[in-house]
CSV table of C-alpha atoms and ligand atoms in Angstrom, one decimal:
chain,number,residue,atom,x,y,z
A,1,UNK,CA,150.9,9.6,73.1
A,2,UNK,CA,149.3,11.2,75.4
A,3,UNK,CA,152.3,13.0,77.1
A,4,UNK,CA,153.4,14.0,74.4
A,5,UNK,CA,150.5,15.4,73.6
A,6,UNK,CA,150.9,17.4,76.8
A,7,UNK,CA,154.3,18.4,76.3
A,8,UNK,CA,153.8,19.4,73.0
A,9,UNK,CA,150.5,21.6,74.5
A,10,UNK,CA,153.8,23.9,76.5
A,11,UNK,CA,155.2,24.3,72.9
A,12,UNK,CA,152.1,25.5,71.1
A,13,UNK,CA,148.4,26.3,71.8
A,14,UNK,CA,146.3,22.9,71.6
A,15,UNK,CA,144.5,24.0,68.8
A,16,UNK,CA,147.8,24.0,66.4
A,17,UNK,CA,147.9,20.2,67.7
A,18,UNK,CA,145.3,17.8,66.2
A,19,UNK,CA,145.1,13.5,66.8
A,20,UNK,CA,144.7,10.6,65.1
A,21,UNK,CA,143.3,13.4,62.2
A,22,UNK,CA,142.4,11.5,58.5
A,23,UNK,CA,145.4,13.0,56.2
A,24,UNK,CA,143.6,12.4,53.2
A,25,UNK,CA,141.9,16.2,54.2
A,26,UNK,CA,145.6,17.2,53.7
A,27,UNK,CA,146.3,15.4,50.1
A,28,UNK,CA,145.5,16.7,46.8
A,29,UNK,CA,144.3,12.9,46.0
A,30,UNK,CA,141.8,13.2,48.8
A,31,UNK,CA,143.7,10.0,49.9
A,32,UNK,CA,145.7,8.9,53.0
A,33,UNK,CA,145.5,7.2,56.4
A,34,UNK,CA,145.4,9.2,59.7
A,35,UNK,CA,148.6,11.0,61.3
A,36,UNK,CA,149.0,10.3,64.8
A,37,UNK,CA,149.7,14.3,65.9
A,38,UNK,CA,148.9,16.7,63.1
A,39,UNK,CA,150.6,19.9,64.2
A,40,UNK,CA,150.2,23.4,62.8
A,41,UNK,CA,152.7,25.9,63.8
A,42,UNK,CA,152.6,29.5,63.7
A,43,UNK,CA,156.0,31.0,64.2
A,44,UNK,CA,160.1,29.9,63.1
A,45,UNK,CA,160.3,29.4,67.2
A,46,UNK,CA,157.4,27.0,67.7
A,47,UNK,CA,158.6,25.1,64.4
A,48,UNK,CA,162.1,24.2,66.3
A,49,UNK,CA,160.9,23.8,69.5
A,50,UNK,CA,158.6,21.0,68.3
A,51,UNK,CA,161.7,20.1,66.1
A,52,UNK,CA,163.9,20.1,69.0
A,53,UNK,CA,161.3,18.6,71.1
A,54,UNK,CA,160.9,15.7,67.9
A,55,UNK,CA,164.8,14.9,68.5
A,56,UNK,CA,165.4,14.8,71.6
A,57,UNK,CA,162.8,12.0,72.2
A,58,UNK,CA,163.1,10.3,68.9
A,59,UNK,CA,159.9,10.9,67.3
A,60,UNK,CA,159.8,10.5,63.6
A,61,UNK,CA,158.7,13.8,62.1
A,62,UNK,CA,157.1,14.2,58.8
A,63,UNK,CA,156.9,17.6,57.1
A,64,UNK,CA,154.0,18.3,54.7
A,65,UNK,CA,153.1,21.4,52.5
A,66,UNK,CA,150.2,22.0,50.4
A,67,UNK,CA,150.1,18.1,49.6
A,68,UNK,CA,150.1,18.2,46.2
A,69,UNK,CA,152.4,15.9,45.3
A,70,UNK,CA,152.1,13.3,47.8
A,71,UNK,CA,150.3,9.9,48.3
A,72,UNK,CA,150.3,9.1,52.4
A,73,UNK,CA,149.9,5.6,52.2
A,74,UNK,CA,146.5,4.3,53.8
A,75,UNK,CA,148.3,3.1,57.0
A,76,UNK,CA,149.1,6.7,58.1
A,77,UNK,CA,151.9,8.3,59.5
A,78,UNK,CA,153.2,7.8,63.1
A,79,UNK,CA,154.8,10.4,65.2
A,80,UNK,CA,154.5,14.0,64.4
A,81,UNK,CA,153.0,15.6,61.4
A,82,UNK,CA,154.5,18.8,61.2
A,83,UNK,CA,151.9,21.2,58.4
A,84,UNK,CA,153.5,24.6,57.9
A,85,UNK,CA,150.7,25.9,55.4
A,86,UNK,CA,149.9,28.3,58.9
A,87,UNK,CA,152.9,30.5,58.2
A,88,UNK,CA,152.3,32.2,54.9
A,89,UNK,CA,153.3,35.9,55.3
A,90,UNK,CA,155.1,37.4,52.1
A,91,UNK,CA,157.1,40.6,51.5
A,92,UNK,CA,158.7,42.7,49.2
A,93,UNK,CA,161.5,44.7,49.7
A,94,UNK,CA,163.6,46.0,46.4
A,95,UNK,CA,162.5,43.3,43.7
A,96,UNK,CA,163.4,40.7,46.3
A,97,UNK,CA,160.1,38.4,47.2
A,98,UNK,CA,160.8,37.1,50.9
A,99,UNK,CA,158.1,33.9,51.5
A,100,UNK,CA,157.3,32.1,54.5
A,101,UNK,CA,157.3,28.6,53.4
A,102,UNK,CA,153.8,27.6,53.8
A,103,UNK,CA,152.6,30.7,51.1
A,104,UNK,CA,151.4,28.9,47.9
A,105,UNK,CA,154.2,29.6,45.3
A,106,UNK,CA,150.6,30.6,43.4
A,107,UNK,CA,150.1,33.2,45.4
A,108,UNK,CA,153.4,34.5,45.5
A,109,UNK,CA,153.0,34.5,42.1
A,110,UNK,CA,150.0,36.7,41.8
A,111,UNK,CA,151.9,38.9,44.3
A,112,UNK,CA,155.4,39.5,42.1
A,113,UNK,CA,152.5,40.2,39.4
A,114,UNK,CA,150.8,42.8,42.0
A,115,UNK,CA,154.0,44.5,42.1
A,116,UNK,CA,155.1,44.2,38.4
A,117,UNK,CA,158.2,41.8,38.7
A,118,UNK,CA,158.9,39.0,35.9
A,119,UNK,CA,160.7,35.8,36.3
A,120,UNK,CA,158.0,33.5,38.5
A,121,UNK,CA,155.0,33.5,35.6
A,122,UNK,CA,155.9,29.9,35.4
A,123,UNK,CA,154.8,29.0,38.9
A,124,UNK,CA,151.4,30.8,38.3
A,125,UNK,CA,149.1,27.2,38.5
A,126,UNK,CA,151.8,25.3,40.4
A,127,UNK,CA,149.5,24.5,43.6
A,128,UNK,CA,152.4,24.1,46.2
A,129,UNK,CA,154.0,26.0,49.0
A,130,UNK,CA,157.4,26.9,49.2
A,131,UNK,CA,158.7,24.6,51.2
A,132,UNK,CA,157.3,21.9,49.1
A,133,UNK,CA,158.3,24.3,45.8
A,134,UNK,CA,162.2,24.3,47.1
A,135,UNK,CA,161.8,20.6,48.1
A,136,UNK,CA,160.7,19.7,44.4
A,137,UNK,CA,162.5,22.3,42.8
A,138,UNK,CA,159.3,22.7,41.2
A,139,UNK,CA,159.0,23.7,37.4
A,140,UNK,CA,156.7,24.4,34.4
A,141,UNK,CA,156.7,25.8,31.1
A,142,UNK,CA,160.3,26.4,30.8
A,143,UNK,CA,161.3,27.9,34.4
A,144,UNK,CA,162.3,26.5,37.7
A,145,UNK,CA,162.5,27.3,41.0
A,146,UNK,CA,166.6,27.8,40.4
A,147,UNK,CA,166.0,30.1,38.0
A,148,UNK,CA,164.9,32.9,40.1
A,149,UNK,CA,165.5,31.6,44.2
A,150,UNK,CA,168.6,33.4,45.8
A,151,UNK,CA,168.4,31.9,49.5
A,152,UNK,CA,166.3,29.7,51.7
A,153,UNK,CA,166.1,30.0,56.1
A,154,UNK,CA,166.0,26.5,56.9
A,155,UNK,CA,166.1,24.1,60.1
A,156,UNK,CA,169.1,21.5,59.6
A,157,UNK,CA,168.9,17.9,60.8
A,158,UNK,CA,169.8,19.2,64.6
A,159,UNK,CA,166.7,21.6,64.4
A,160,UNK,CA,169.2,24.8,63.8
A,161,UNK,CA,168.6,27.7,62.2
A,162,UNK,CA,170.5,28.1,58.7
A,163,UNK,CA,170.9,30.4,55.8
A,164,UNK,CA,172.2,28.3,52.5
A,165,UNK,CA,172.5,30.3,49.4
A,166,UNK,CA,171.3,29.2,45.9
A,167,UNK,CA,174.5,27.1,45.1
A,168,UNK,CA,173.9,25.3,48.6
A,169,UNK,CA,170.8,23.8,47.8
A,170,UNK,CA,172.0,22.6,44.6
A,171,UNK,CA,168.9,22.5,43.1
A,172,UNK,CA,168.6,20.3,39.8
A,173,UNK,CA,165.5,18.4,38.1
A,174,UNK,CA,163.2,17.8,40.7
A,175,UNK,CA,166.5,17.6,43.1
A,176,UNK,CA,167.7,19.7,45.7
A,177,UNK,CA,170.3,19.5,48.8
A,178,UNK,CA,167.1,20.3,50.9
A,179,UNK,CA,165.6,16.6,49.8
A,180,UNK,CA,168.6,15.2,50.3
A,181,UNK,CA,169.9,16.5,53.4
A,182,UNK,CA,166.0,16.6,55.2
A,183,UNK,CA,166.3,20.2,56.1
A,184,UNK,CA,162.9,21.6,56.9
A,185,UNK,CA,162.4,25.3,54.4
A,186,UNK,CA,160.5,28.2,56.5
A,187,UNK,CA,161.6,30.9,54.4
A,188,UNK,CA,162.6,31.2,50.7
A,189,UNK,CA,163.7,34.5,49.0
A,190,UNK,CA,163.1,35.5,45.5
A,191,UNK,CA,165.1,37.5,43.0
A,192,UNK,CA,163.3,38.8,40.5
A,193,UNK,CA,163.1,41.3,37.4
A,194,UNK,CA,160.5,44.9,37.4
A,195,UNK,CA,158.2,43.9,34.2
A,196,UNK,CA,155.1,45.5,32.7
A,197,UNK,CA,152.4,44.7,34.1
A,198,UNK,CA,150.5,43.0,31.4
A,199,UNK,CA,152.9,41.5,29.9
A,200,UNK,CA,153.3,39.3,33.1
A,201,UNK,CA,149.7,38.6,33.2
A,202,UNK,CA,149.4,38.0,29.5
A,203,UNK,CA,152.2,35.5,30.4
A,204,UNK,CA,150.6,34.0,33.2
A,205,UNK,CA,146.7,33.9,31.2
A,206,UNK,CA,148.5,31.8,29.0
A,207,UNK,CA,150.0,29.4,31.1
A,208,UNK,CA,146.6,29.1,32.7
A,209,UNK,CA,144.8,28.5,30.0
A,210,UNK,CA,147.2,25.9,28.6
A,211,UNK,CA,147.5,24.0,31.9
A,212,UNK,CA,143.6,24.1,32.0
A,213,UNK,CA,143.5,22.7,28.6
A,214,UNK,CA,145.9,19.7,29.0
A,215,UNK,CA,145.5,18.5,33.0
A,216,UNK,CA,142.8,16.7,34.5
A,217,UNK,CA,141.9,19.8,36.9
A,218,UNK,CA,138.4,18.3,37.1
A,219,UNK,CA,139.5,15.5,39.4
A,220,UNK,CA,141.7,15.1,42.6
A,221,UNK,CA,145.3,14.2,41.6
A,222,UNK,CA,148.6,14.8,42.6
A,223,UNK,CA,150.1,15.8,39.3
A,224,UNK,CA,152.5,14.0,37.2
A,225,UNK,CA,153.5,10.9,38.9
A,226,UNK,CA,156.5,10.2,37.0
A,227,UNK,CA,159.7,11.9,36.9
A,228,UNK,CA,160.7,12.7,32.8
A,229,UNK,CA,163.1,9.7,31.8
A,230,UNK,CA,166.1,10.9,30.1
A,231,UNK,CA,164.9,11.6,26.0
A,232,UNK,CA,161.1,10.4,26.6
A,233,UNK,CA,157.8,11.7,27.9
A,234,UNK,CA,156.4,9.7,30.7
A,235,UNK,CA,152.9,11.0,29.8
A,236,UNK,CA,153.7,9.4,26.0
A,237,UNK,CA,155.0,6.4,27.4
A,238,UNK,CA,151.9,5.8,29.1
A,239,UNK,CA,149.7,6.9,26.3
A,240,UNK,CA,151.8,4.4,23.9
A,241,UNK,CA,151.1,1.8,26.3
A,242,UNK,CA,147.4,2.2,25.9
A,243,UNK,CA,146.9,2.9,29.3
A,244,UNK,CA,144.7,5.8,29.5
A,245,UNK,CA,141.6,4.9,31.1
A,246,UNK,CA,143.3,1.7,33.1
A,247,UNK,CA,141.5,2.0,36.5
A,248,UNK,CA,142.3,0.1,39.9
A,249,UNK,CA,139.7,0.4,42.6
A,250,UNK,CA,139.0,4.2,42.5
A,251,UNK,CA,142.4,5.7,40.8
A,252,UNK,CA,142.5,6.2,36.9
A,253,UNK,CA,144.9,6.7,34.8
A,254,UNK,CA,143.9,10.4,33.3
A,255,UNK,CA,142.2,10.4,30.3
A,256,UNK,CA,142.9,14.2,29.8
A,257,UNK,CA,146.9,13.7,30.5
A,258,UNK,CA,148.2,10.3,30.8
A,259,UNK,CA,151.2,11.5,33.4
A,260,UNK,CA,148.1,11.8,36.0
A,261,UNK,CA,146.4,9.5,37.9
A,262,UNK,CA,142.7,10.9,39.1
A,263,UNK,CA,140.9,9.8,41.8
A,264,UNK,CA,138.0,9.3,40.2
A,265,UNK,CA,135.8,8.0,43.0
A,266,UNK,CA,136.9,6.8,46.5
A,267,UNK,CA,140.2,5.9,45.4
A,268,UNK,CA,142.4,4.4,48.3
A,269,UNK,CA,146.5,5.6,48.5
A,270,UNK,CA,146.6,1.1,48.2
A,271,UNK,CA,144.7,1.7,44.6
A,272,UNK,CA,147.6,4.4,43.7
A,273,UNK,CA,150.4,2.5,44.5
A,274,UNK,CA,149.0,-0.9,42.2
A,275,UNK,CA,148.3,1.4,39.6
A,276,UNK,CA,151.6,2.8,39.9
A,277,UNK,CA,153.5,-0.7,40.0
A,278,UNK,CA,151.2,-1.8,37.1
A,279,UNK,CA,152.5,1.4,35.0
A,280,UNK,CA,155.3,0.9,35.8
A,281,UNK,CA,156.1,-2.9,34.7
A,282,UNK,CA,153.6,-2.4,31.3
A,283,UNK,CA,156.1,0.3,30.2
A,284,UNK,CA,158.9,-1.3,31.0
A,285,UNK,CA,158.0,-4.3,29.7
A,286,UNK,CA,156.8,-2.4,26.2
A,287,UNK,CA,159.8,0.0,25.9
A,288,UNK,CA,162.1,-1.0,28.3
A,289,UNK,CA,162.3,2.3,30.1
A,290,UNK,CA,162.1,2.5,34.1
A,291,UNK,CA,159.5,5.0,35.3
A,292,UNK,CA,160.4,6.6,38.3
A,293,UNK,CA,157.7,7.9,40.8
A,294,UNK,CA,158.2,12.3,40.8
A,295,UNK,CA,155.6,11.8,43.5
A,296,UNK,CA,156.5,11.8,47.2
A,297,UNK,CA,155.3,8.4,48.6
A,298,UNK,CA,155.1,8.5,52.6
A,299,UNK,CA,153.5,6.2,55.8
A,300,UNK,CA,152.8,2.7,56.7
A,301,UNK,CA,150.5,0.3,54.9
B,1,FAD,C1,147.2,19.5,39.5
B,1,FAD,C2,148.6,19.6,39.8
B,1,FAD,C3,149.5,20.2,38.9
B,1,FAD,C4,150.9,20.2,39.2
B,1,FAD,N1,151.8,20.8,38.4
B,1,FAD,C5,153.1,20.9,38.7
B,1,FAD,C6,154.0,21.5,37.8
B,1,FAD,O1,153.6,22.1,36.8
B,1,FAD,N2,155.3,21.5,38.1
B,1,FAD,C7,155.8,20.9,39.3
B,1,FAD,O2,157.0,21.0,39.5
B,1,FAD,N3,154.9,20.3,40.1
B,1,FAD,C8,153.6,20.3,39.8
B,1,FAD,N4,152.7,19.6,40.7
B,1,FAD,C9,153.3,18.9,41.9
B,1,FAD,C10,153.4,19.8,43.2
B,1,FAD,O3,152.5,20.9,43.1
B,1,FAD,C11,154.8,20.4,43.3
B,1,FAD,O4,155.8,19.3,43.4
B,1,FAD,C12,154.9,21.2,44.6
B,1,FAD,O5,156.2,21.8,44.6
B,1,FAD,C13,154.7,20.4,45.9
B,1,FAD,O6,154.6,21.3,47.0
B,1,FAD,P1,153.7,21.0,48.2
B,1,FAD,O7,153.8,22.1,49.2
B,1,FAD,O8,152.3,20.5,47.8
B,1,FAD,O9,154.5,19.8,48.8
B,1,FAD,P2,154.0,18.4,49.5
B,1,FAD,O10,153.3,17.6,48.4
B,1,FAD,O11,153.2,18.7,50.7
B,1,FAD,O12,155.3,17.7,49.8
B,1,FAD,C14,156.2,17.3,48.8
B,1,FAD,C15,157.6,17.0,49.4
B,1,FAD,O13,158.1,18.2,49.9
B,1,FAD,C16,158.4,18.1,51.3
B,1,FAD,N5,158.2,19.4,51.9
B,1,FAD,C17,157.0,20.1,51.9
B,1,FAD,N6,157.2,21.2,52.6
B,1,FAD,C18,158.5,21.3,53.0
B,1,FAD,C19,159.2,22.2,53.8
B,1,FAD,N7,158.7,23.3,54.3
B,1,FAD,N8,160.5,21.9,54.1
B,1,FAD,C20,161.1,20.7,53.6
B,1,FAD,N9,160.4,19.8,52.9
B,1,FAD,C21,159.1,20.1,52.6
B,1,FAD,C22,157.5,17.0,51.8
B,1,FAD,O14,158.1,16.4,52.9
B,1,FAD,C23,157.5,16.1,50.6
B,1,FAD,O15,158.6,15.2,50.6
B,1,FAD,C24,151.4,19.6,40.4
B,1,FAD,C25,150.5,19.0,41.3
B,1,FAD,C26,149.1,19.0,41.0
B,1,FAD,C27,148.2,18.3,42.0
């Protein structure tokens, strides 16, 4: 570990390298065990270099964005920890949104608002980054990613550079090529529409206030943990279960929205994962419908 720690130290300054760091300060559910090298890099280059660097001496990398819709399990994650939250520039240049991966899709929101252009008021409380956005092919309210991404700069599976248009990442629900394939996103760009100004914001107040009003915001979380089954609700399936409230160690089933799980004290990933499993055979066994985790689950036990 440690030469690699002082190889990786010729790639990138030591302080975008952190050790043996607790990941749960890098999940939404405040839960997690420790990654063995944590790194943080600031430009396309340093990403691929480490990439490179990752490859050529068979060191599994994991790539991590805002961490909202993960649970690390409590055993961590070996090898490098790649965290591109560092590079968040974003730019406009006629009605196209150009984001670096680790921008919060939020953000970029707020900034298409900031310039008057329609067509991501859906992603205004989605608290992602890009990467992780084009990953999930993240939705809400109606609109997707898809609807409004025309390409994405990503590093394929030999750590090279690549443009793939929309079609090539053939995004569908919750699905993409990007998933699939395990390219790594540093850059998305967005085609949107010029809109009045308050209409988009009008929009986006209203998608606040609803999301306010119907998710657990209160507590740590990391979303909905189930993917929708074909013609049902997983938060209804849940509720019709009469699981709201069902608690293992410190995770909860939400008693706001039943398609969350809160931590609602010191949960542990370990109490996550039983409460998942437990969900997932009570509703099963009730309606017969498999549950399928949305949530990315990563690490040792
Ligand atoms: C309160 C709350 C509300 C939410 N509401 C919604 C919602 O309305 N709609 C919705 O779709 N989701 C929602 N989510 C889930 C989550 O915000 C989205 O799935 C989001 O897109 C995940 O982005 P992230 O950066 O946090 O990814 P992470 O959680 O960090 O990672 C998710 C996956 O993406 C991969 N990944 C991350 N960055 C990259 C990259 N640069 N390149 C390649 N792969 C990458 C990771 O390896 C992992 O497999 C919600 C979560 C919370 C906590």
């Amino acid at each position: 570990m440690k030469t690699i720690y002082n190889d990786l130290t010729s790639i990138l300054n030591a302080e975008n390298i952190k050790t043996n760091e607790p990941l749960s300060n890098y999940t939404f559910t405040k839960t997690g065990g420790k990654g063995d090298l944590i790194i943080t890099p600031k430009t396309y280059q340093e990403v691929q270099n480490v990439y490179k660097y990752s490859l050529k001496h068979n060191i599994p990398t994991t790539i991590l964005g805002n961490g909202s819709n993960l649970i690390i399990k409590d055993g961590g994650i070996r090898g490098i920890v790649l965290i591109l939250t560092t590079m968040n520039n974003i730019h406009l240049s006629n009605n196209k949104i150009k984001a670096q991966s680790g921008a919060g899709i939020i953000e970029v929101s707020r900034f298409a608002l900031k310039n008057s252009l329609s067509g991501l008021e859906f992603a205004c409380g989605i608290p992602g980054s890009i990467g992780g956005a084009l990953h999930m092919n993240a939705g809400a309210y109606g609109g997707v990613v898809s609807d409004v991404l025309q390409e994405a700069l990503v590093l394929d599976t030999n750590g090279d550079f690549l443009t793939l248009s929309k079609n090539e990442m053939e995004l569908d629900y919750r699905k993409s090529s990007i998933a699939q394939n395990g390219y790594l996103v540093l850059e998305a760009t967005f085609g949107l529409t010029p809109g009045k100004f308050n209409e988009i914001k009008t929009k986006m107040d209203d998608l606040t206030f609803l999301r306010e009003s119907k998710q657990p915001l209160e507590y740590p979380s990391c979303g909905s943990v189930f993917k929708r089954p074909p013609g049902y609700f997983a938060g209804k399936l849940i509720q019709d279960s009469g699981l709201q409230g069902k608690q293992i160690g410190g995770a909860q089933v939400s008693k706001k929205h039943a398609g969350f799980i809160v931590n609602v004290g010191s949960a542990t990933s370990t109490d996550y994962l039983k409460l998942i499993s437990y969900i997932q055979n009570t509703v099963n066994a009730k309606f017969g419908v498999v549950l399928e985790p949305e949530v990315k689950i990563l690490g040792e036990d």
